[in-house]
mmCIF file of C-alpha atoms in Angstrom:
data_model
loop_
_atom_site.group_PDB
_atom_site.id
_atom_site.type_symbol
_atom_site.label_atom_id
_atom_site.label_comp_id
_atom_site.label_asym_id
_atom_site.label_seq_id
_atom_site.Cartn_x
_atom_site.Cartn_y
_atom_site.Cartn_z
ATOM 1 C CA UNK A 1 -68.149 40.270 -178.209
ATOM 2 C CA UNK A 2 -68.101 41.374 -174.256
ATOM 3 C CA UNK A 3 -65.796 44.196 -173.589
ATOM 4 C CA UNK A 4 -62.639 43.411 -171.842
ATOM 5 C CA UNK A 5 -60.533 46.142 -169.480
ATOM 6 C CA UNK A 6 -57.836 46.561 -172.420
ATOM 7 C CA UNK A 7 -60.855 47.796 -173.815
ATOM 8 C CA UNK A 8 -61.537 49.888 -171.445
ATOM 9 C CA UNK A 9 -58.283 51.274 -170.793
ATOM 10 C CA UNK A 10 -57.866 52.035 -174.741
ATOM 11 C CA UNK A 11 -60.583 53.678 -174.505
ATOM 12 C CA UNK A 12 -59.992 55.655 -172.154
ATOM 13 C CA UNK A 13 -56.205 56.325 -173.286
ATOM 14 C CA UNK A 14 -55.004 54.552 -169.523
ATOM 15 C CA UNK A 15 -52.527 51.961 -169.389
ATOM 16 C CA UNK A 16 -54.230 48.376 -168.318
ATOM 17 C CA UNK A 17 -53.373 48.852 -164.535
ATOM 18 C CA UNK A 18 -55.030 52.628 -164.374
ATOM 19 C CA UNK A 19 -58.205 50.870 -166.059
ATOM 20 C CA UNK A 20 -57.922 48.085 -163.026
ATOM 21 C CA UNK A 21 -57.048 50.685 -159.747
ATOM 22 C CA UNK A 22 -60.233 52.273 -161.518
ATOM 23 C CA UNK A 23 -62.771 49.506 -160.141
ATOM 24 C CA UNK A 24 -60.175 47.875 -157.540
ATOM 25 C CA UNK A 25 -58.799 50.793 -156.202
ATOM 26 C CA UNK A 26 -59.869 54.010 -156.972
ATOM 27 C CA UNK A 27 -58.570 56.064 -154.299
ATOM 28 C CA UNK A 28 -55.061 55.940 -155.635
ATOM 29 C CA UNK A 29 -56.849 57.459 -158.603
ATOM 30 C CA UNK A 30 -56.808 61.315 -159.091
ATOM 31 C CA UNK A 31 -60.386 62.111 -159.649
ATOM 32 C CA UNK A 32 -60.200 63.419 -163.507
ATOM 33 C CA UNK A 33 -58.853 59.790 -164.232
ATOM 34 C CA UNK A 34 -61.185 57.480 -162.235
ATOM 35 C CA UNK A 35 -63.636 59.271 -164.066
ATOM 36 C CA UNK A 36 -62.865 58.963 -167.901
ATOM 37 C CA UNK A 37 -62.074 55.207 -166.827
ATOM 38 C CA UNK A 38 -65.734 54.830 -165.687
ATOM 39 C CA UNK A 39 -67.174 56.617 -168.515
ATOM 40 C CA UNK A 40 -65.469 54.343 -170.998
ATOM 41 C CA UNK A 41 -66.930 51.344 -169.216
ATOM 42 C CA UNK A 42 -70.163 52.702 -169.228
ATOM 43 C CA UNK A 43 -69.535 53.670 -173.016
ATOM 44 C CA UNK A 44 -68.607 49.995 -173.890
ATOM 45 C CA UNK A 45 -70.950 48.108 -171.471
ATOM 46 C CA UNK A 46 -68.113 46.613 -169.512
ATOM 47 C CA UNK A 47 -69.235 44.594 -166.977
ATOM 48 C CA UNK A 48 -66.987 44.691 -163.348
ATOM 49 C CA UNK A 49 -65.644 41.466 -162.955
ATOM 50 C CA UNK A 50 -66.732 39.647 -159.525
ATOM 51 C CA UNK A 51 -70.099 41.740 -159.068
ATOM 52 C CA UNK A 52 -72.165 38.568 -160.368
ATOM 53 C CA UNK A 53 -70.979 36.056 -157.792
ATOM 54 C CA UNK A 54 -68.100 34.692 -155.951
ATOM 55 C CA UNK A 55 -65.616 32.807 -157.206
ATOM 56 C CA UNK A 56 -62.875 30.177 -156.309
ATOM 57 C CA UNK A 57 -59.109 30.526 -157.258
ATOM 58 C CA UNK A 58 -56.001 28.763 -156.223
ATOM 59 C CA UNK A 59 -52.563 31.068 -156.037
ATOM 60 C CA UNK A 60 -49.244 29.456 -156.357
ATOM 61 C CA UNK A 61 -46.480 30.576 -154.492
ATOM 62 C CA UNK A 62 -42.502 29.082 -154.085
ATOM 63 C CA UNK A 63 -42.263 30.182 -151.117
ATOM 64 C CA UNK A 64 -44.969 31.802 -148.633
ATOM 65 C CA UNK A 65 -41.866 32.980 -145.991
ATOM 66 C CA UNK A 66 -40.365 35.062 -148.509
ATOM 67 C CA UNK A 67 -41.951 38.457 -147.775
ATOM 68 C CA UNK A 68 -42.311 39.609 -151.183
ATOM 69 C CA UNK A 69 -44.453 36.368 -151.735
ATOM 70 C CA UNK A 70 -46.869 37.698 -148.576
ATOM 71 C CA UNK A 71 -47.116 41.273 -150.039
ATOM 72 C CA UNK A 72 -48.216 39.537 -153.120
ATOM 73 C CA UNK A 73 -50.616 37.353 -151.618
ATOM 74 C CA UNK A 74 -51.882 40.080 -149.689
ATOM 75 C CA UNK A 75 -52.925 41.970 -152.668
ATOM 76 C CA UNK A 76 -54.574 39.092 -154.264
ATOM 77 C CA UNK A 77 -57.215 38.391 -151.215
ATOM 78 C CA UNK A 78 -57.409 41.770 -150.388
ATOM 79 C CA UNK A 79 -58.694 42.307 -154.297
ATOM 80 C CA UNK A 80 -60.795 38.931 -153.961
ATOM 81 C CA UNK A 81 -62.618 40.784 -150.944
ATOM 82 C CA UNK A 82 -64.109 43.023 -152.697
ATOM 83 C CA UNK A 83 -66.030 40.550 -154.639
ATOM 84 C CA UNK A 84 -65.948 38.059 -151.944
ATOM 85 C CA UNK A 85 -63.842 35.583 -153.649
ATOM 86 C CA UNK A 86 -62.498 32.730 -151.931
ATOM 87 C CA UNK A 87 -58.568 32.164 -152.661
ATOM 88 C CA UNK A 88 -56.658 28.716 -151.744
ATOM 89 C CA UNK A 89 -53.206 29.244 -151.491
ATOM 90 C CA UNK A 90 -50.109 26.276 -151.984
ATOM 91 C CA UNK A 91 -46.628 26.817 -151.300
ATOM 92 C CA UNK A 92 -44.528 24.815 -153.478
ATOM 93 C CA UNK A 93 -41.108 25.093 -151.210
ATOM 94 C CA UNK A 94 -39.016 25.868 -154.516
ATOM 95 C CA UNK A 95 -40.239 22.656 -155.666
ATOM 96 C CA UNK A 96 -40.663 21.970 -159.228
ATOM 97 C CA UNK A 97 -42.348 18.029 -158.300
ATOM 98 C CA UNK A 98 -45.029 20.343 -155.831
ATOM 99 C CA UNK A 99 -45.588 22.673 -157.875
ATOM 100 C CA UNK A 100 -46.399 20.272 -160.628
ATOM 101 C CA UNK A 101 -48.869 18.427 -158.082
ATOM 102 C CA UNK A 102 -50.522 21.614 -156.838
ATOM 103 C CA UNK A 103 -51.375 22.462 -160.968
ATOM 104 C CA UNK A 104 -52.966 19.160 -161.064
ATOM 105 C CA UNK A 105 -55.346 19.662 -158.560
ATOM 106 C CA UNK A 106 -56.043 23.106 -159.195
ATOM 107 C CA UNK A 107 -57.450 22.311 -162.321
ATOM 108 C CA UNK A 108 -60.615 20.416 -161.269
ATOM 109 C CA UNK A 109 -60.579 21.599 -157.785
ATOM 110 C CA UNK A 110 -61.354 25.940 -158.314
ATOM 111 C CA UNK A 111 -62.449 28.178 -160.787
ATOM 112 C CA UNK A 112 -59.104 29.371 -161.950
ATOM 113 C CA UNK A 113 -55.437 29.666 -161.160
ATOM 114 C CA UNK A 114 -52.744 32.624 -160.804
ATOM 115 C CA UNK A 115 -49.522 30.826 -160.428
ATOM 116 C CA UNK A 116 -46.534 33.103 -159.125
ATOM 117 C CA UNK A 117 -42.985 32.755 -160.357
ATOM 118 C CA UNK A 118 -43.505 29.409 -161.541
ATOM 119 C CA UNK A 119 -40.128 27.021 -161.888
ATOM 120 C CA UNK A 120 -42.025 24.424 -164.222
ATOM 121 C CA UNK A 121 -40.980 25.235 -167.888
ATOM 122 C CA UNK A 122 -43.903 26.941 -170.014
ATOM 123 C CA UNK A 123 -45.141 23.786 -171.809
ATOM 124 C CA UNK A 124 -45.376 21.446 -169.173
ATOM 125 C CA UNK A 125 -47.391 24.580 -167.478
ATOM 126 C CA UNK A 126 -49.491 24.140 -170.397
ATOM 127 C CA UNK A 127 -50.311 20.778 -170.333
ATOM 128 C CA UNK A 128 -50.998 20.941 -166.607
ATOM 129 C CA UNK A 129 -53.210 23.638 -166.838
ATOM 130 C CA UNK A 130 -55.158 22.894 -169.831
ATOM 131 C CA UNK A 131 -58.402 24.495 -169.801
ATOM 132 C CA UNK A 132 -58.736 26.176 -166.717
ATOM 133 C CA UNK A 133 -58.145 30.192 -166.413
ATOM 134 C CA UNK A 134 -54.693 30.835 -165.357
ATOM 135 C CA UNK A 135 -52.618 34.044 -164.855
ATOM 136 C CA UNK A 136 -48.864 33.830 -164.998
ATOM 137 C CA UNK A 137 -46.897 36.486 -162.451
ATOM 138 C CA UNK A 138 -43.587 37.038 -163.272
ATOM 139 C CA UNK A 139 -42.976 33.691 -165.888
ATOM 140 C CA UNK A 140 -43.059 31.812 -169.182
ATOM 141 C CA UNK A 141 -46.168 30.916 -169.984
ATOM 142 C CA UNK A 142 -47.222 31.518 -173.687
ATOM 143 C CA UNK A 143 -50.666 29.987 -173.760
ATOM 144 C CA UNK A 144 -51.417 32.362 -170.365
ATOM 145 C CA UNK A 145 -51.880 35.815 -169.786
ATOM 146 C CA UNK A 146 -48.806 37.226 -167.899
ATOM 147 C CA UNK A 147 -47.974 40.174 -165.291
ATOM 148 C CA UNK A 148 -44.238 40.802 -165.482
ATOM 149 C CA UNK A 149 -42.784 43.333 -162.561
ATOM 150 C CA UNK A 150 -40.016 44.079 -164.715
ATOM 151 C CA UNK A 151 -37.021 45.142 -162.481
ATOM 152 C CA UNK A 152 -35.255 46.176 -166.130
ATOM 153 C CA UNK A 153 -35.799 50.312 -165.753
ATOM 154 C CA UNK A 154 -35.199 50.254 -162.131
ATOM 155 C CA UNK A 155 -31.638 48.171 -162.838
ATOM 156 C CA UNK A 156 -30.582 50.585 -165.480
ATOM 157 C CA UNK A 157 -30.858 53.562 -162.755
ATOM 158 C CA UNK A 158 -28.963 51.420 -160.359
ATOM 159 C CA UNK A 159 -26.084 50.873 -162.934
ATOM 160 C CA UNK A 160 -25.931 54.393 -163.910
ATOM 161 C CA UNK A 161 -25.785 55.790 -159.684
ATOM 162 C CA UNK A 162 -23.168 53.382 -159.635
ATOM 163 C CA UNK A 163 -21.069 54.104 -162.579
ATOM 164 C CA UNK A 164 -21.593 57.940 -160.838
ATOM 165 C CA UNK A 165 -20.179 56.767 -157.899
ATOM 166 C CA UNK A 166 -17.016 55.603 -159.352
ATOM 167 C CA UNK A 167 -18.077 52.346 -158.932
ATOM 168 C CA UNK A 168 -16.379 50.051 -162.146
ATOM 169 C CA UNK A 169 -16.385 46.178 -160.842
ATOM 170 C CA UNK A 170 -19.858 45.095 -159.742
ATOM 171 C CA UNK A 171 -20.600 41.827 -158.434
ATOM 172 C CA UNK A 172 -24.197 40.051 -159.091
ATOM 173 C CA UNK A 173 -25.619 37.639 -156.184
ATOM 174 C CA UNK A 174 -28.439 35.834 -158.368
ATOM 175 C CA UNK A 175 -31.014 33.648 -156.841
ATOM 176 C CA UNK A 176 -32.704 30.407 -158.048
ATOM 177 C CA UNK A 177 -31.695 28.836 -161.130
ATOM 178 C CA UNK A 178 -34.718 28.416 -162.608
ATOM 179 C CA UNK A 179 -36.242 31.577 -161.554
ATOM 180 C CA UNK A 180 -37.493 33.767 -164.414
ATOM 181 C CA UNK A 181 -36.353 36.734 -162.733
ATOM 182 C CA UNK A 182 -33.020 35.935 -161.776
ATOM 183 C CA UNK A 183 -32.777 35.659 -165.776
ATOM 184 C CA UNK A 184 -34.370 38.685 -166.612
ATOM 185 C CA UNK A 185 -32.504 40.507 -164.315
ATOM 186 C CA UNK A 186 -28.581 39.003 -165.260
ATOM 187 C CA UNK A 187 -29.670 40.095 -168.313
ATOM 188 C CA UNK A 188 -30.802 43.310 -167.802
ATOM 189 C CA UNK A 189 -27.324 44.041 -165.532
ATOM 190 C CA UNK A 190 -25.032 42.358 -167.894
ATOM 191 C CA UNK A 191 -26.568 44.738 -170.674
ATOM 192 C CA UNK A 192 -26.201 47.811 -168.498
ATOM 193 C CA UNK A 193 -22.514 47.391 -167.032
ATOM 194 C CA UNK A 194 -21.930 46.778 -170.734
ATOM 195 C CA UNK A 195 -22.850 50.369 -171.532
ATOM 196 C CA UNK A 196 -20.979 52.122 -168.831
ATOM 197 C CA UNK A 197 -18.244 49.902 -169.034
ATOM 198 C CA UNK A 198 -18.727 48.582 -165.917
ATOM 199 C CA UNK A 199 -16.855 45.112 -165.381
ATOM 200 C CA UNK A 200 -19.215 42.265 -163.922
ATOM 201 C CA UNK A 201 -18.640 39.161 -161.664
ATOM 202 C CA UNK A 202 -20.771 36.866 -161.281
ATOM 203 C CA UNK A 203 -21.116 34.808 -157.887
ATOM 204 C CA UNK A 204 -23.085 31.414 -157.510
ATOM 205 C CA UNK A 205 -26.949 30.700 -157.013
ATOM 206 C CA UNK A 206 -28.247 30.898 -153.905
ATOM 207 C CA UNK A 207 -31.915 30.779 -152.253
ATOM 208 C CA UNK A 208 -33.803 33.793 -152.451
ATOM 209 C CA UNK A 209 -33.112 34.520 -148.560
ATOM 210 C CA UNK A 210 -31.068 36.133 -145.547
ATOM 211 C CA UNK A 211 -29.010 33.489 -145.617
ATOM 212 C CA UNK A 212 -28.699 33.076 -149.288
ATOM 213 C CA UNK A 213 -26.786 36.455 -148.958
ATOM 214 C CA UNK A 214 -24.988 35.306 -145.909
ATOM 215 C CA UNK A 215 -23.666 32.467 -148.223
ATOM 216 C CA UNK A 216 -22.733 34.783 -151.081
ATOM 217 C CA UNK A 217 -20.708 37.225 -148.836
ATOM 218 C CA UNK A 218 -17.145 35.910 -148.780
ATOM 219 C CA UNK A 219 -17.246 35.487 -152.533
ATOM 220 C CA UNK A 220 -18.464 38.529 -153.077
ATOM 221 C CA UNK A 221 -15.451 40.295 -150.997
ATOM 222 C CA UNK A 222 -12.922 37.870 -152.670
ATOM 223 C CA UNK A 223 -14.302 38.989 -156.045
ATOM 224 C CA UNK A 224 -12.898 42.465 -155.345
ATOM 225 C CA UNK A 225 -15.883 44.255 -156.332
ATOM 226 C CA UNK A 226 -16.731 47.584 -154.604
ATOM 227 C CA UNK A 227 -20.564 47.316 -155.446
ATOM 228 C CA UNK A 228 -22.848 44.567 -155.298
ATOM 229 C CA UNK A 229 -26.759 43.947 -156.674
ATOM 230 C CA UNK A 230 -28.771 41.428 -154.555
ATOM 231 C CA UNK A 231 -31.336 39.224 -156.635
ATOM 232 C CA UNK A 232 -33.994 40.483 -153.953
ATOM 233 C CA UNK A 233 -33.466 42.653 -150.775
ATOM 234 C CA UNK A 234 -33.389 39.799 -148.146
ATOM 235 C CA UNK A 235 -30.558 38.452 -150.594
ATOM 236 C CA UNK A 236 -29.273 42.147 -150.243
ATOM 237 C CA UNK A 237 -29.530 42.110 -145.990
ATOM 238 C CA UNK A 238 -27.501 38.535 -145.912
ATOM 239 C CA UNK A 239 -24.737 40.323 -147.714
ATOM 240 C CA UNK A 240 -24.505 43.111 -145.279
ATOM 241 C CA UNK A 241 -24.505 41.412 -142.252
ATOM 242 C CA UNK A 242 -21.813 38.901 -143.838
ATOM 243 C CA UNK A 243 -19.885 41.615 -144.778
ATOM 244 C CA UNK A 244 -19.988 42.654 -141.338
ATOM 245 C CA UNK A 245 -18.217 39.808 -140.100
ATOM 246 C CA UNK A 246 -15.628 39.560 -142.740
ATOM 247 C CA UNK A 247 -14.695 43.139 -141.533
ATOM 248 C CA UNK A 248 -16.012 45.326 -144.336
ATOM 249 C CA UNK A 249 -18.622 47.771 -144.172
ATOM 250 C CA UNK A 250 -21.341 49.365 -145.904
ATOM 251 C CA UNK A 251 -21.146 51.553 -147.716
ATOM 252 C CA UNK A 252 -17.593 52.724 -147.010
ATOM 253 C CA UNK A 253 -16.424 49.551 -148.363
ATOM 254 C CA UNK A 254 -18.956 48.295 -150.577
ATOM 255 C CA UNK A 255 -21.772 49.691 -151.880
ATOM 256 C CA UNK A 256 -25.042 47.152 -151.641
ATOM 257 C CA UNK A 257 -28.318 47.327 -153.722
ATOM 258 C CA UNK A 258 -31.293 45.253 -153.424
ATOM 259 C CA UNK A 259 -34.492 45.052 -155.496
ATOM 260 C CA UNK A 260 -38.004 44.572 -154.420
ATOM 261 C CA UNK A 261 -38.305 47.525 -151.920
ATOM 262 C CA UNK A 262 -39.763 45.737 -149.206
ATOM 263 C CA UNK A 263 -40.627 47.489 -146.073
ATOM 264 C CA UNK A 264 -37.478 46.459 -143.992
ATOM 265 C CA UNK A 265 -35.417 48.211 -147.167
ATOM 266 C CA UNK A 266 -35.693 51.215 -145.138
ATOM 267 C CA UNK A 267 -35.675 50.233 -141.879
ATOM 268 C CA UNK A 268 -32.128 47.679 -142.427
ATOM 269 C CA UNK A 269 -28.737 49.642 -141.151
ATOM 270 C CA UNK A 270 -27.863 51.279 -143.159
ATOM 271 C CA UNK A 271 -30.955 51.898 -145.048
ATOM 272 C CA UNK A 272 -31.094 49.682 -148.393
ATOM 273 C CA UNK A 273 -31.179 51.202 -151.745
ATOM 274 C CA UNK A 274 -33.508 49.554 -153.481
ATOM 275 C CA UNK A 275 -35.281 48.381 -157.429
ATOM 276 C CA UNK A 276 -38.751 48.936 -156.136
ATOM 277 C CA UNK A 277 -41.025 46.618 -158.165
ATOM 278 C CA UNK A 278 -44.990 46.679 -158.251
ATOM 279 C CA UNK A 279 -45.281 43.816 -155.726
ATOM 280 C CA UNK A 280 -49.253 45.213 -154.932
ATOM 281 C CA UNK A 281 -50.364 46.133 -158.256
ATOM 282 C CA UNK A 282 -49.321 43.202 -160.151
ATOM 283 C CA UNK A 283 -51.537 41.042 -157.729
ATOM 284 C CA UNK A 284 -54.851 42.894 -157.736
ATOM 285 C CA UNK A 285 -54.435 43.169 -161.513
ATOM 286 C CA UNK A 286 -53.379 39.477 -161.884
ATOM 287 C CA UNK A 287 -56.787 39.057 -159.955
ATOM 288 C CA UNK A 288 -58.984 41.247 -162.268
ATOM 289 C CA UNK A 289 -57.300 39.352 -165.639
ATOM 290 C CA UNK A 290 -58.169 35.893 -163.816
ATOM 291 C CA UNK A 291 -61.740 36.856 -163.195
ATOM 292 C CA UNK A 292 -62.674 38.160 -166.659
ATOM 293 C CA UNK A 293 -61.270 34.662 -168.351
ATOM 294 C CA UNK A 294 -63.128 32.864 -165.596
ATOM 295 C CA UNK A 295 -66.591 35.249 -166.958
ATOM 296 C CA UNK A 296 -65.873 34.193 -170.022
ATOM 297 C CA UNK A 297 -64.308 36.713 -171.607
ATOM 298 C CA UNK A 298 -61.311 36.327 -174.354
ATOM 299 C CA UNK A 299 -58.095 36.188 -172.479
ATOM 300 C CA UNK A 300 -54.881 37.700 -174.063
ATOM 301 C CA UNK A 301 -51.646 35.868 -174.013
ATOM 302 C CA UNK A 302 -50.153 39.395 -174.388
ATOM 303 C CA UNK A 303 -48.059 40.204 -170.753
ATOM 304 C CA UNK A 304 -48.806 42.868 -168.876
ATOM 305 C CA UNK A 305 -45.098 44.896 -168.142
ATOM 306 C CA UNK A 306 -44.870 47.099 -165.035
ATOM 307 C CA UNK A 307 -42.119 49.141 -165.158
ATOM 308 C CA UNK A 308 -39.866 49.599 -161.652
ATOM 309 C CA UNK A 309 -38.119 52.484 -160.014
ATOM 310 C CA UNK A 310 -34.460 52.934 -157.880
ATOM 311 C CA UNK A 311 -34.837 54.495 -154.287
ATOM 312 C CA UNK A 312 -31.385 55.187 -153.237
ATOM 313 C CA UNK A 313 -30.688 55.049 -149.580
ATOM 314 C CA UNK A 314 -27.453 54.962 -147.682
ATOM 315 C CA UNK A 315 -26.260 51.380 -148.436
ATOM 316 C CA UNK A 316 -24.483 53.043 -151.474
ATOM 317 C CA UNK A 317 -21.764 55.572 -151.492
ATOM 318 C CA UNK A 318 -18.557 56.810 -153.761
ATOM 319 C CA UNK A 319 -16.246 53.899 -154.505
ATOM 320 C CA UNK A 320 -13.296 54.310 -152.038
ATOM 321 C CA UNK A 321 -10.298 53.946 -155.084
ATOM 322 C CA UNK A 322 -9.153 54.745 -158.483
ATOM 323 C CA UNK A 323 -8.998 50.496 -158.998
ATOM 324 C CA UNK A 324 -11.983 49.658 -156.875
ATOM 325 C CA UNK A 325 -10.733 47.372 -155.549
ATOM 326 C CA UNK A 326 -11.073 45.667 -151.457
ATOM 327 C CA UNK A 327 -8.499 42.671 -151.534
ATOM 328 C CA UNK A 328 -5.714 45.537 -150.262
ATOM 329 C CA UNK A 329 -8.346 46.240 -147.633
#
């Protein structure tokens, strides 16, 4: 049987995404590592996925605006260059009925398909699919090998800086309704307010955008929490700025935290503290896991978890009250 890259990495005593920065990116590599990764390849007779001829893939996307959507796709061709892959890219607009019609003609139309954030339930990804190599980012898919960027760690420090803050009502902006993430991550902040004792509100769905967070402003205030988490950072930057105009301020009136990290985390006014995900890294390794089914090679059904991180910026400060609350505002 062919040796695969878990292989390699077990080998090697890596995680799966040292063993792929190993061949796809070795300069983030300290030497010592890049090394014992190589060795085990060489040891096992691993063969580099890509190096024997280009290949075709299709990448599905909900939305190719949303910037964390371009930083993915990003990674994913600039991976493909390497082996001078060819990628063909569909944006399904949020749309479950596009989405379902992109599938389709993936599957006789490239070599394989990674398919990012999907909003089709697992089996009906499944039966679309069939046959063809397919990678899952960030969603259900049983039959399919998955990358998960897990926002779960980086929400538990969030909570926690919070709670340190004297922060005890927290209000949740969540995003699509039938995003996996928004999910994983109500979960994951229900759990953790849980533990500190933190109470939780709740405010409707909105799309994953500025103005989704523009939207989910005025609710927010009227909920009379002092903090707020953002089901992405754009989410996150609507809030501010309709904060702004409802006469509160951050972070002296409420404290607001994003999650992605994107690059305009740092640059927004005040600077946005952030749940900074793997965006990068879960593409180029979604890549390599696509092009070893496509060569052949067993594929796992097993996901792939990559862990996240806070970066706390000035968007969050000490709760201004005992009761935490803004309605006396």
């Amino acid at each position: 049987m062919p040796a695969k890259l878990t292989d390699v990495a077990k080998l090697a005593g890596v995680s799966l995404a040292t063993a792929s920065r190993a061949f796809s990116d070795p300069g983030r590599l300290a030497a010592e590592t890049r090394q014992k990764v190589v060795d085990a390849a060489v040891q096992l007779g691993y063969d580099v996925p890509g190096l024997s001829g280009s290949r075709t893939f299709g990448v599905v996307v909900p939305d190719i605006s949303n910037a964390v959507f371009a930083v993915l796709i990003k990674s994913i061709q600039d991976q493909a260059w390497h082996g001078r892959h060819r990628m063909v890219l569909a944006d399904t607009s949020e749309s479950s009925t596009r989405e379902r019609d992109h599938l389709e003609s993936f599957t006789t139309g490239v070599d394989g398909i990674i398919l990012c954030s999907p909003r089709l339930p697992s089996d009906q990804i499944q039966q679309l699919a069939g046959n063809t190599p397919l990678v899952v980012i960030n969603g259900e898919a049983d039959h399919a090998a998955r990358v998960l960027m897990e926002a779960g760690e980086g929400l538990r420090q969030a909570v926690e800086h919070l709670h340190a803050l004297g922060h005890r009502k927290l209000a949740y902006i969540p995003g699509p309704v039938s995003s996996w993430a928004n999910g994983q991550r109500l979960t994951a902040i229900s759990r953790f307010c849980g533990d500190w004792g933190i109470e939780l509100v709740t405010v409707g769905n909105q799309n994953a955008t500025v103005d989704g967070g523009l939207a989910a402003a005025a609710s927010v205030v009227a909920s009379g929490a002092s903090a707020v988490i953002a089901y992405n950072d754009l989410v996150a930057i609507g809030m501010l700025a309709g904060a702004r105009t409802l006469g509160y301020h951050c972070p002296e009136d409420i404290s607001v935290v994003g999650i992605d990290d994107l690059d305009i985390a740092a640059a927004a006014e005040p600077g946005l503290t952030s749940v900074r995900v793997p965006i990068g890294r879960s593409g180029s390794l979604a890549l390599e896991l696509l092009l070893e089914q496509i060569a052949g090679k067993p594929s796992t059904t097993e996901a792939v978890h990559l862990s996240s991180q806070l970066i706390v910026r000035g968007s969050t400060f000490a709760a201004r009250n005992a009761d935490h609350a803004l309605q006396g505002k």
